[in-house]
mmCIF file of C-alpha atoms in Angstrom:
data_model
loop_
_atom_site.group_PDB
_atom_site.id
_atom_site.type_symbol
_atom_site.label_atom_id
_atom_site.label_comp_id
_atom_site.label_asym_id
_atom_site.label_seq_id
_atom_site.Cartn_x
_atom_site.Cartn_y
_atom_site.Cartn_z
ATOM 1 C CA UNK O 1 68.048 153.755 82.452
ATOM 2 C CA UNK O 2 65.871 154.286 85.234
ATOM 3 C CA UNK O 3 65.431 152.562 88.256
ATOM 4 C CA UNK O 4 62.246 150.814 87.082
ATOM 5 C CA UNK O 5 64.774 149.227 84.754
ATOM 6 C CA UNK O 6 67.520 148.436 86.951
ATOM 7 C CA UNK O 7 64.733 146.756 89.304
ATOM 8 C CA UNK O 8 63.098 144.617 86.296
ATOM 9 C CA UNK O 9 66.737 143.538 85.346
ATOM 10 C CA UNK O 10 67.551 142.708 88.689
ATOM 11 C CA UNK O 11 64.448 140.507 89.101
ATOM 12 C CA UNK O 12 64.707 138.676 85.947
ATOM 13 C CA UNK O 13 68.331 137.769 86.198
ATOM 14 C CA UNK O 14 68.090 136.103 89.586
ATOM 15 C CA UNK O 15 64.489 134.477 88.726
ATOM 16 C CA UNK O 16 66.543 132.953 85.628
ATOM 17 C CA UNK O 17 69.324 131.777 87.644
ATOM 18 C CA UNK O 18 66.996 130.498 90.366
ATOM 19 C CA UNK O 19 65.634 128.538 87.537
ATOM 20 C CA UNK O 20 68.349 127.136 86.336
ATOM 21 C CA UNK O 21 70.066 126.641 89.664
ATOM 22 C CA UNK O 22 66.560 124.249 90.349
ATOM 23 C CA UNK O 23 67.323 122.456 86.935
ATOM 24 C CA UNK O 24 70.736 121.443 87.883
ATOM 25 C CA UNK O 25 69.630 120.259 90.932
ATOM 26 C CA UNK O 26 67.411 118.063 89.175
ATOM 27 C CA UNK O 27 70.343 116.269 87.842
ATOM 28 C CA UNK O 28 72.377 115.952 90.386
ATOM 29 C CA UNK O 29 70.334 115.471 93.447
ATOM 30 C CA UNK O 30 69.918 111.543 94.304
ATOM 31 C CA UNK O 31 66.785 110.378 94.582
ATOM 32 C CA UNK O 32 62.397 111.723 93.804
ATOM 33 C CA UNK O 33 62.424 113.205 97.503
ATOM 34 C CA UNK O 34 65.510 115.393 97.056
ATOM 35 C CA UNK O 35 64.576 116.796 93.420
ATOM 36 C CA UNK O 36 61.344 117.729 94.487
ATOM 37 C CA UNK O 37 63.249 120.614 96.744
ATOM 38 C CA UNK O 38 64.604 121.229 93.040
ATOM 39 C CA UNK O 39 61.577 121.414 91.755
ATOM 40 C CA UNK O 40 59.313 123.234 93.658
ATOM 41 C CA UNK O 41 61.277 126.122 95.535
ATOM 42 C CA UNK O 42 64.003 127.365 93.195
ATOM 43 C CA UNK O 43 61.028 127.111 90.239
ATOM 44 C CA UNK O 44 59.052 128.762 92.186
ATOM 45 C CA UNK O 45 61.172 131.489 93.487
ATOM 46 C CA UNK O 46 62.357 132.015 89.797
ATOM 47 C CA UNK O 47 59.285 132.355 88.388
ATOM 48 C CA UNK O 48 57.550 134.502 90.482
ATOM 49 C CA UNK O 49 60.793 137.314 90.816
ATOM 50 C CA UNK O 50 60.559 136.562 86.936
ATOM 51 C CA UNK O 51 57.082 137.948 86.907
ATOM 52 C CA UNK O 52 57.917 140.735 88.761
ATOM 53 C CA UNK O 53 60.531 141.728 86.049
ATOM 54 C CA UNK O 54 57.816 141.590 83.518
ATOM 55 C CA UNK O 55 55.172 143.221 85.047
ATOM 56 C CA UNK O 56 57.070 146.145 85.712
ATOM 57 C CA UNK O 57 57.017 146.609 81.804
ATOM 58 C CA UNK O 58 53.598 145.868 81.118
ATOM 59 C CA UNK O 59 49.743 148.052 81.747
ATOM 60 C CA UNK O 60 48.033 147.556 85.261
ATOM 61 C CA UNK O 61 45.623 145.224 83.831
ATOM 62 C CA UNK O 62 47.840 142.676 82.343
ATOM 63 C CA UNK O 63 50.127 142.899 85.478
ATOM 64 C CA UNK O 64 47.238 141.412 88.033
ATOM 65 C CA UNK O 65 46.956 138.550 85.526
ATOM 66 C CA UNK O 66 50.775 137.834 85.985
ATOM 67 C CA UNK O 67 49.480 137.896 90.148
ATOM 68 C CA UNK O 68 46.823 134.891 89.162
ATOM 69 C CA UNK O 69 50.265 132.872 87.418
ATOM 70 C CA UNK O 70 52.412 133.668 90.386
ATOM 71 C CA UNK O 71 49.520 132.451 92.647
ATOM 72 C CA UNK O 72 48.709 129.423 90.737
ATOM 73 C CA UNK O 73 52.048 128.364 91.210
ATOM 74 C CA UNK O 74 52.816 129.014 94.744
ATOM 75 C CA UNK O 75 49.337 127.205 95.336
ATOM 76 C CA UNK O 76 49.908 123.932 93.055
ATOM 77 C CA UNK O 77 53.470 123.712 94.073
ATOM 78 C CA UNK O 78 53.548 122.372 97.445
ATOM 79 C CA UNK O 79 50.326 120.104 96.382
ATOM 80 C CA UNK O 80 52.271 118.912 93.804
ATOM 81 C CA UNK O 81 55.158 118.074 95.983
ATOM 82 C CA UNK O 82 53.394 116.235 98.389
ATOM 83 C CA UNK O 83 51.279 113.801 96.030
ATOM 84 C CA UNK O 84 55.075 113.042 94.375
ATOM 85 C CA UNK O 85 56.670 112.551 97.499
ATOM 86 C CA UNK O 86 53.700 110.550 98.868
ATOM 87 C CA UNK O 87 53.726 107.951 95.340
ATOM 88 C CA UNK O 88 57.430 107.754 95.601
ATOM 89 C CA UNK O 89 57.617 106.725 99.216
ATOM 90 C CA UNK O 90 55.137 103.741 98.295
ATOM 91 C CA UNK O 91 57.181 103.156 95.461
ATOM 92 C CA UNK O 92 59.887 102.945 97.351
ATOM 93 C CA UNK O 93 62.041 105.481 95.008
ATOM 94 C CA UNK O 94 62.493 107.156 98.777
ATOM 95 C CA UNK O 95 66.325 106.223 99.968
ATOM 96 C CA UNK O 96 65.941 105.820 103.464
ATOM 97 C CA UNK O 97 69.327 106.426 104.212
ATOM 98 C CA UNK O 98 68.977 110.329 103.643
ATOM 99 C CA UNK O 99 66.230 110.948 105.894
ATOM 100 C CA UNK O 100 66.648 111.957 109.637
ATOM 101 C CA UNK O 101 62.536 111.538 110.305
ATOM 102 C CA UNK O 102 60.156 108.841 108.820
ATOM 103 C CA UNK O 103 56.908 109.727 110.764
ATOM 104 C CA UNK O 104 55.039 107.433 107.315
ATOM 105 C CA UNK O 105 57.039 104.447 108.143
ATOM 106 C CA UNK O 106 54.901 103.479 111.673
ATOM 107 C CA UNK O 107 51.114 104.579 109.266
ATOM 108 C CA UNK O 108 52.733 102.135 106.177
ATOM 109 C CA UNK O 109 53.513 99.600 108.104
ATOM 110 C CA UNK O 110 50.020 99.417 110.484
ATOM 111 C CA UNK O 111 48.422 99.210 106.520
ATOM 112 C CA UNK O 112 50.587 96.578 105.320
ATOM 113 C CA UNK O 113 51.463 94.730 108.094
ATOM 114 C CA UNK O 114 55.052 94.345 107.513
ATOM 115 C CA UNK O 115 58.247 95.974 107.453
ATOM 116 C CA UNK O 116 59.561 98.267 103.967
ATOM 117 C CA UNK R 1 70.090 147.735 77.859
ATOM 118 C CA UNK R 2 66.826 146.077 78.513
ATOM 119 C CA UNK R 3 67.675 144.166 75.750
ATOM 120 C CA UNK R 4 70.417 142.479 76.681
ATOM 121 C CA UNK R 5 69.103 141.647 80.342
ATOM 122 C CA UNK R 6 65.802 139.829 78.243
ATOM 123 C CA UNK R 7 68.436 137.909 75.873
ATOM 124 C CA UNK R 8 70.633 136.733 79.383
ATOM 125 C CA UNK R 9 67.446 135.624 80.982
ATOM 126 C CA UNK R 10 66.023 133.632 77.754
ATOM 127 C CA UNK R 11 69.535 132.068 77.426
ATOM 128 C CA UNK R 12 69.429 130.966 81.372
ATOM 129 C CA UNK R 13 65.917 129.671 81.034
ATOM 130 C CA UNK R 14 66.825 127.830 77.790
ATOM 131 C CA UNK R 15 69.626 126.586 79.528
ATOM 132 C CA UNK R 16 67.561 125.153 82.476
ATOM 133 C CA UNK R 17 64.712 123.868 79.676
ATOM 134 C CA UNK R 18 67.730 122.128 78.502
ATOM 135 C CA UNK R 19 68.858 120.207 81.915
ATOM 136 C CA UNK R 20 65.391 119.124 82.653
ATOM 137 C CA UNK R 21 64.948 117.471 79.551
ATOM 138 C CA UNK R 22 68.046 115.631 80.155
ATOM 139 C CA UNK R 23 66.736 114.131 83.578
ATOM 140 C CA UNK R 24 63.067 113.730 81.469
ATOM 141 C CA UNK R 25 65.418 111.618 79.168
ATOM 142 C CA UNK R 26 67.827 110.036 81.631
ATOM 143 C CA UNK R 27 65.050 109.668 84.501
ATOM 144 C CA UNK R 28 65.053 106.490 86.726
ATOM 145 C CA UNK R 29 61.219 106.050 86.817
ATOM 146 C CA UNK R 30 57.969 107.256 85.879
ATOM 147 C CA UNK R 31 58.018 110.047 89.008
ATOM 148 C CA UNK R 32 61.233 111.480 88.105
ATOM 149 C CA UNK R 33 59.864 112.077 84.284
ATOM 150 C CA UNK R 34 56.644 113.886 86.264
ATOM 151 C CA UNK R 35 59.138 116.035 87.893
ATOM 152 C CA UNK R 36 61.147 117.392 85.317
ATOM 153 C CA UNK R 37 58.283 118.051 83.099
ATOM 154 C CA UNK R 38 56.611 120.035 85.901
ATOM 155 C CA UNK R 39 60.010 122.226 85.956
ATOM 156 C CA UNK R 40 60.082 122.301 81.964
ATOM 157 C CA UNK R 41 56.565 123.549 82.255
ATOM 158 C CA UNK R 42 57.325 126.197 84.598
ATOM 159 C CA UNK R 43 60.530 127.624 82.881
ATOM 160 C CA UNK R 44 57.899 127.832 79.604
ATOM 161 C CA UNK R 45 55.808 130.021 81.553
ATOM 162 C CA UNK R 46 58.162 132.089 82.736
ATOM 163 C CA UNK R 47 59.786 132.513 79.062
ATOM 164 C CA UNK R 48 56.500 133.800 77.586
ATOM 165 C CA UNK R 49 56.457 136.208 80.949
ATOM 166 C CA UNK R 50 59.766 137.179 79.696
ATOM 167 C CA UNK R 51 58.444 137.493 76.438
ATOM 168 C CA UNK R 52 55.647 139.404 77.978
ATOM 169 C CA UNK R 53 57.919 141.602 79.201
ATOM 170 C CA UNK R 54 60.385 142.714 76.470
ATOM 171 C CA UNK R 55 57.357 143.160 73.886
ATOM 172 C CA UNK R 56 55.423 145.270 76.228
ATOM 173 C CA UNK R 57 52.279 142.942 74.958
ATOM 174 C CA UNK R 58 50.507 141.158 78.000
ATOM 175 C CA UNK R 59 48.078 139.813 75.683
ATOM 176 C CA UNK R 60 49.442 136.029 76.155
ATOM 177 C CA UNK R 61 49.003 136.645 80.658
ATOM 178 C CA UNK R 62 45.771 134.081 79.870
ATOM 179 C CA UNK R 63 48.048 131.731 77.807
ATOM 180 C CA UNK R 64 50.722 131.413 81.147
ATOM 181 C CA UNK R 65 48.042 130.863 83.246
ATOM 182 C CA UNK R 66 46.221 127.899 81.737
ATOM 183 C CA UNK R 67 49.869 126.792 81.270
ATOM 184 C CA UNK R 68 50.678 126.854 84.821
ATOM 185 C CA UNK R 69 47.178 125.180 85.650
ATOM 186 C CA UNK R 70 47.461 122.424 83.085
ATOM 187 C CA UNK R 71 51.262 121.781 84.384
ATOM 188 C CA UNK R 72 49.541 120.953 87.910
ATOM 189 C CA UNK R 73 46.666 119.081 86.698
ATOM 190 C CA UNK R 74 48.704 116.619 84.485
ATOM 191 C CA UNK R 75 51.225 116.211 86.839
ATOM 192 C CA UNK R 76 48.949 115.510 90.067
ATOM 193 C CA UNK R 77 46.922 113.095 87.770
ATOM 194 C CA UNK R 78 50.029 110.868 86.802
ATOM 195 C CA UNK R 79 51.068 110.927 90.415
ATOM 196 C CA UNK R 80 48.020 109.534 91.163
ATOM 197 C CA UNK R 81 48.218 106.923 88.712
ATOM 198 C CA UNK R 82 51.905 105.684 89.959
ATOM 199 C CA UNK R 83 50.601 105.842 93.634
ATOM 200 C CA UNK R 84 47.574 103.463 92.459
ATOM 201 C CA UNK R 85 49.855 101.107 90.159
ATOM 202 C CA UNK R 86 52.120 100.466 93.329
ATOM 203 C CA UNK R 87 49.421 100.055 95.952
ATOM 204 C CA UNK R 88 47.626 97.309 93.602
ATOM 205 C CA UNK R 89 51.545 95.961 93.296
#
């Protein structure tokens, strides 16, 4: 049991309960605007302390392709996040109760004309 | 040792797999079903990085990538759809 070991186990069991802790809050947080903190950071965080784990075990070649799926998903995340949040405001799937700033209310209502 | 650290993870990662499949069932509209199945995407990455991992075998590294590519690209495309659907509305 060397430390390389104790490291890797380390990693993967908090990437897999970062993981998980983002899947419950997919199910218990109240509206798209909340989950998408679910979604995006805990994933995120999971996966990429997750890769680490693995690429401890694995040749120097295979472990720089595990860097391109950590970056892909640091990159797409936030993008991803944005264009849901975006659609769900103009949905209106957005509570507005649970926000302390709406800087889109004052652009959405100069397009529409009226009040959400 | 390893071994059991590679069976707690997949068992955690199953376990969130599980939960977002729930909310992709139970989800109140089209963005929360985008959502989930980004997450459920994700946690199947990470499982064959896991899987990666205990076999020693990096030979699927191209298969999580185009994984976590494909999980952006599908789920930025249906976003755009529900954004257009609503401002046509």
């Amino acid at each position: 049991m060397s430390w390389l070991d104790l490291f890797s186990a380390v990693c993967l069991i908090a990437g897999a309960l970062s993981c998980l802790f983002g899947a419950i809050g997919l199910l218990t947080f109240p509206d798209v605007a909340a989950r998408l903190q679910a979604a995006t950071k805990p994933q995120t965080l999971g996966l990429v302390l997750i890769l680490l784990g693995s690429a401890v075990h694995l040749e120097v070649r295979y472990a720089s392709g595990l860097i391109l799926v950590g970056l892909f998903q640091a990159i797409t995340a936030p993008v991803l996040a944005q264009l849901v949040g975006r659609a769900a405001y103009r949905a209106g799937s957005v509570r507005r109760e649970t926000l302390d700033t709406d800087h889109l209310a004052r652009r959405v209502e100069h397009e529409h004309g009226r009040t959400l | 040792m390893m071994g059991v650290v590679f069976a707690i993870t997949f068992g955690l990662l199953c376990l969130a797999g599980l939960l977002s499949l729930v909310r992709l069932l139970l989800g109140r509209g089209t963005l929360d079903r985008i959502v989930a199945l980004d997450v459920f995407i994700t946690l199947i990455v990470a499982a064959t990085c896991v899987g990666m991992g205990m076999n020693e075998d990096g030979s699927n590294v191209a298969l999580a990538a185009a994984f976590a590519l494909l999980a952006f690209i599908g789920s930025v495309s249906a976003a755009r759809l529900v954004e257009k659907k609503e401002s046509h509305r």
